Amino acid sequence: MTSSEERPMSCNPNRCHDAAVEGTPPPSTGRVFNIQRYSLNDGEGIRTVVFFKGCPLRCPWCSNPESRSSKQQIIRREAKCRHCAVCSNDVNECPTGALELVGTDMTLDELMAEIERDEVFYRSSGGGVTLSGGEVLTQAPFALELLKRLKRLGYNTAIETTGHGNTTLLLELGQFCDEVLYDFKIMDSKVAKDVVGINLQRCLDNFRQLVDQGTHVVPRIPLIPGYTMSFENIDAILDFLSAFDLQEVHLLPFHQFGANKYEIFGMDYEFKDVPVPTDTEIEAIRRRVEARGYTVNIGG
Amino acid sequence: MSTPRIERLKAALFEAKREISLERALLYTESHKQTEGEHTLVRRALATAHILDNVEISIRPDELIAGNRTVKPRAGIMSPEMDPYWLDKELDTFETRPQDKFFISEDDKKIYREQLLPYWSKRSMKDFINAQFPEEIKEATRHKIFSVNQTDKGQGHIIIDFDRLLGNGLGTLLDELKVLSAKNSENDFYKAVVILLEASIRHIRRYEALARKMADDCDDKARAEELLKIASISAKIVTEKPEDFYEAVQLFWFMNVILQYESNASSLSLGRFDQYMLPFYRASLANGEDPALLKEYLESLWIKTNDVVLLRSTGSAKFFAGFPTGYTILLGGLTETGRSAVNELSLLCLDAYQSIRLPQPNLGVRVNELIDREFLRKTTETIRMGTGIPQIFNDEVVVPAFLNRGVSLEDARDYSVVGCVELSIPGKTYGLHDIAMFNLLKVMELVLDRNKDNAEITFEQLLEEIRQDIRHYVKLMAEGSNICDIGHRDWAPVPLLSSFISDCIENGKDITYGGARYNFSGVQGIGIANLSDSLAALKQFVFEEKRATFKEFIDVLESNFDGERGEQIRARLMNRYDKYGNDIDGVDTYGADILRFYCKEVEQYTNPRGGVFTPGSYTVSAHVPLGAVVGATPDGRLKGEQLADGGLSPMLGKDHKGPTAVLKSVSKLDNYLLSNGSLLNVKFTPSTLEGEQGLTKLGDFLRAFMKLKLQHIQFNVLNAETLRDAQKRPEDFAGLVVRVAGYSAFFVELSKEIQDDIIRRTAHEL
Ligand code: SF4
């Protein structure tokens, strides 16, 4: 794995905020690592999900490790490589496409053109566009421009976030979303800090403000063995949520689909041998959440 | 769930070895020898009548609906009058050939060779066609640039006017024809129809007598009663019109079997069963009949449609594997006045399919803006079962496509499908829907080869030559098709069938003489996906990036990508250039432009029946034999490798962006022009369709399909076996997306363990 060129607006959330406050225009491109069409699970109807690159967290169970770094990365996909006599070491010259540049800088126009392609499917299904990541807040100024444009044209919009970022920006993004899918992970602030690097207090605070301003927020709980799945943790989340008038909770059971990617990216994968939650475990949690009066959707 | 009777009937279908019965051929020949000097129409009518009077008939155990084409289930029958030679050549291999095996005894082989072959040699339709085909056409078909079909068997690909049959009854029709025939004594067509209607009536009477005799001999009282019921129904409907569902189904099936003796053709299809059967179904309900029993009749009929199989030549079986007989039915759609035609029988037909799950009848559903939610839900639920049934047709495209061919608005709204996907107006069309196939990719290959040594050649010149060649060969194809058209007129007119096609009676003409209201000749353009991919890759590799000269490039293709350099080039061609099926205008446009050009060429030609040629694009299974004759192509396809399946589907494994992108690519083709039909296969994994939400989203997907103005789609819900193939040949399944619980991934990029896990789950789901 090699890294090239530093992303121009690569930033921590605070710096981004500074930029916004100082009236700097939003960046002209966003860095995207995947655009997935015909996505059925990240909001209403048939959707296109735009995955932004860059995430301040380090969840060891993450299924999209390529989303973490905000830099463009060149990877080699072993499964595709034909082992030429001499490797070109050049993304453009690699005949199989095994060498791949992860992370494409796209302008608003370019992104809109991609999104518009499935217009007919959104219309037929009540679907739309979901911005995901990585953490979309790391590219909030660009994402905001995108959401504004989408809303002006009447698209159904959603974002997926952990809420770990600047409050003002998050609230602003929320104003242009039909739905915010909001991740809850570990409710012990020390463990949360140590394991995923999250500022729990800020996340909870951001959630509160987002709901208060009238944004439609859907809490999502990844079910991670050993981290989030204990009844204690689930109850802590539910206790926190009880202060709000919410109808629906999504449960996202841990899966191993991302395992291969760690290898491709030459990263360590702590969750290699962790078994996925059993149906019985998932059911037990579902019942626990439903007992509090929520509609539960498994897998989003 | 089906009743035990239905389960037994279903099992009985597959118990016996599939055999070839010579009975039809022998009876036909016996009669033919005695009618020298009569007009072909009359000779053929007399021969068919002779079969109807003498062929051995049976009612099998448990059957509620009588009528078997052969005593043994699923036996093939022969029509040596069309082409005795292929039958002779293949007599010894029917049992061992790879596709659609049949058993024939040594005695029967001997009879065939000693009695049938010598009589029909030099007398058959094939002899006529061979003599008429100019060398240029023979040469083109030898190179498989195009093929002319049905030079060896009956035409079929037609739907009779079932309303005429069921609404009048055979007695009334016979009276009408007798009057006409008396008034027009010189008209051989009328004379032939009278002979055949009378023979049909006698044939049904034979069933009545058989049922009575079997009832007498039967110790089981309940079964004896069933047989007596069959006898009494046969006695009634032999001349009178049916009045309830059971009677209507029985007359319907008798006539289907009778027409099989006349024509032994593929695809005497069933049209809009839920429309013409509805009055009878409602009458039965109004009489207080038990809906469960009505469903059992329907399921019995569904099983019956699997009993008639078509004996094809080895070549034809490659193109149409799995002996499809084409008992195709379309459900739902529009009424004559443009309202939704969905009714309770439309739903029941899908229900009956869900419990039987046999390949015939081949059910399809018509979708339009007015489609009823309950019916759409039943449709998606049936699709989810993963058998590829029902296939979906889009009224929003097909109706205008027919208007563009001069069909009236009311008739266009009444369209249905013959064979696999060929569009036809029931009871009014003789469309020769499957008369020829045109291999567009082969034409490209010819053009590239021809210019190999032309150092000056440009990409635009190549495109222009491809167009010129298409023009040239389409002309030859039309000429060849028209010779075959005449062959069917002079060797195999079908007066009984014609008497159920408007306006043959008014015109006093057989369909083969142009008696029908609509007279098309349908010809399929094949290879659009590979052609688009090849042109896009060629243009960039040679003409833009100049990675090789044109001559060097053609050398690489001729070597079938031999050696390290060849393989490296192939890898680039396959992976680094845009492919059709991913919603990329640059590449999609090539296919769209050339297919449109092909269509506009085709529609300029007329046939001897006064109709026009209409283009289509479907392959059924022909993408394998058509690919076998094309060398390596610039899309990285190896010599002889199959073409993209379906007709409009992207090349295997090249649709990286999922099903919405595939639909978008296909929507760029001018689907309105493909008035003879088109075919698109789309793959889904079962998990995508899980739960209530899965059904809703599939319904939404179908609505989007409709709005994109695609004509046809059929869903291939992947089973565990396919996924195992994907493990073995990842390159063919690069675009296969699997979704489990909120996450999607390319199947081939998952680790072996996870793939195995998904396979286990998939096996479980189905
Ligand atoms: S050029 Fe591409 S395919 Fe060839 S060795 Fe390098 S990475 Fe592999």
Short mmCIF file of C-alpha atoms in Angstrom, two decimals, chain A residues 38 46 121 124-125, chain B residues 659-660 663 682 684 696-706 713 715:
data_model
loop_
_atom_site.label_atom_id
_atom_site.label_comp_id
_atom_site.label_asym_id
_atom_site.label_seq_id
_atom_site.Cartn_x
_atom_site.Cartn_y
_atom_site.Cartn_z
CA TYR A 38 -29.26 -0.15 -6.07
CA ILE A 46 -33.90 2.06 -3.80
CA PHE A 121 -35.57 4.06 -9.50
CA SER A 124 -40.57 4.40 -8.37
CA SER A 125 -39.52 3.37 -4.89
CA PRO B 659 -29.13 -4.17 -11.93
CA THR B 660 -30.16 -0.51 -12.14
CA LEU B 663 -31.61 -1.48 -17.06
CA VAL B 682 -31.10 -10.05 -14.83
CA PHE B 684 -30.53 -11.51 -8.31
CA THR B 696 -41.98 -4.30 -2.28
CA LYS B 697 -38.61 -3.29 -3.60
CA LEU B 698 -38.80 -5.81 -6.44
CA GLY B 699 -42.21 -4.35 -7.28
CA ASP B 700 -40.64 -0.88 -7.28
CA PHE B 701 -37.87 -2.16 -9.50
CA LEU B 702 -40.48 -3.44 -11.96
CA ARG B 703 -42.21 -0.08 -12.00
CA ALA B 704 -38.87 1.55 -12.80
CA PHE B 705 -38.35 -1.05 -15.55
CA MET B 706 -41.69 0.02 -16.95
CA ILE B 713 -37.17 -8.67 -18.35
CA PHE B 715 -35.21 -12.68 -13.39
#
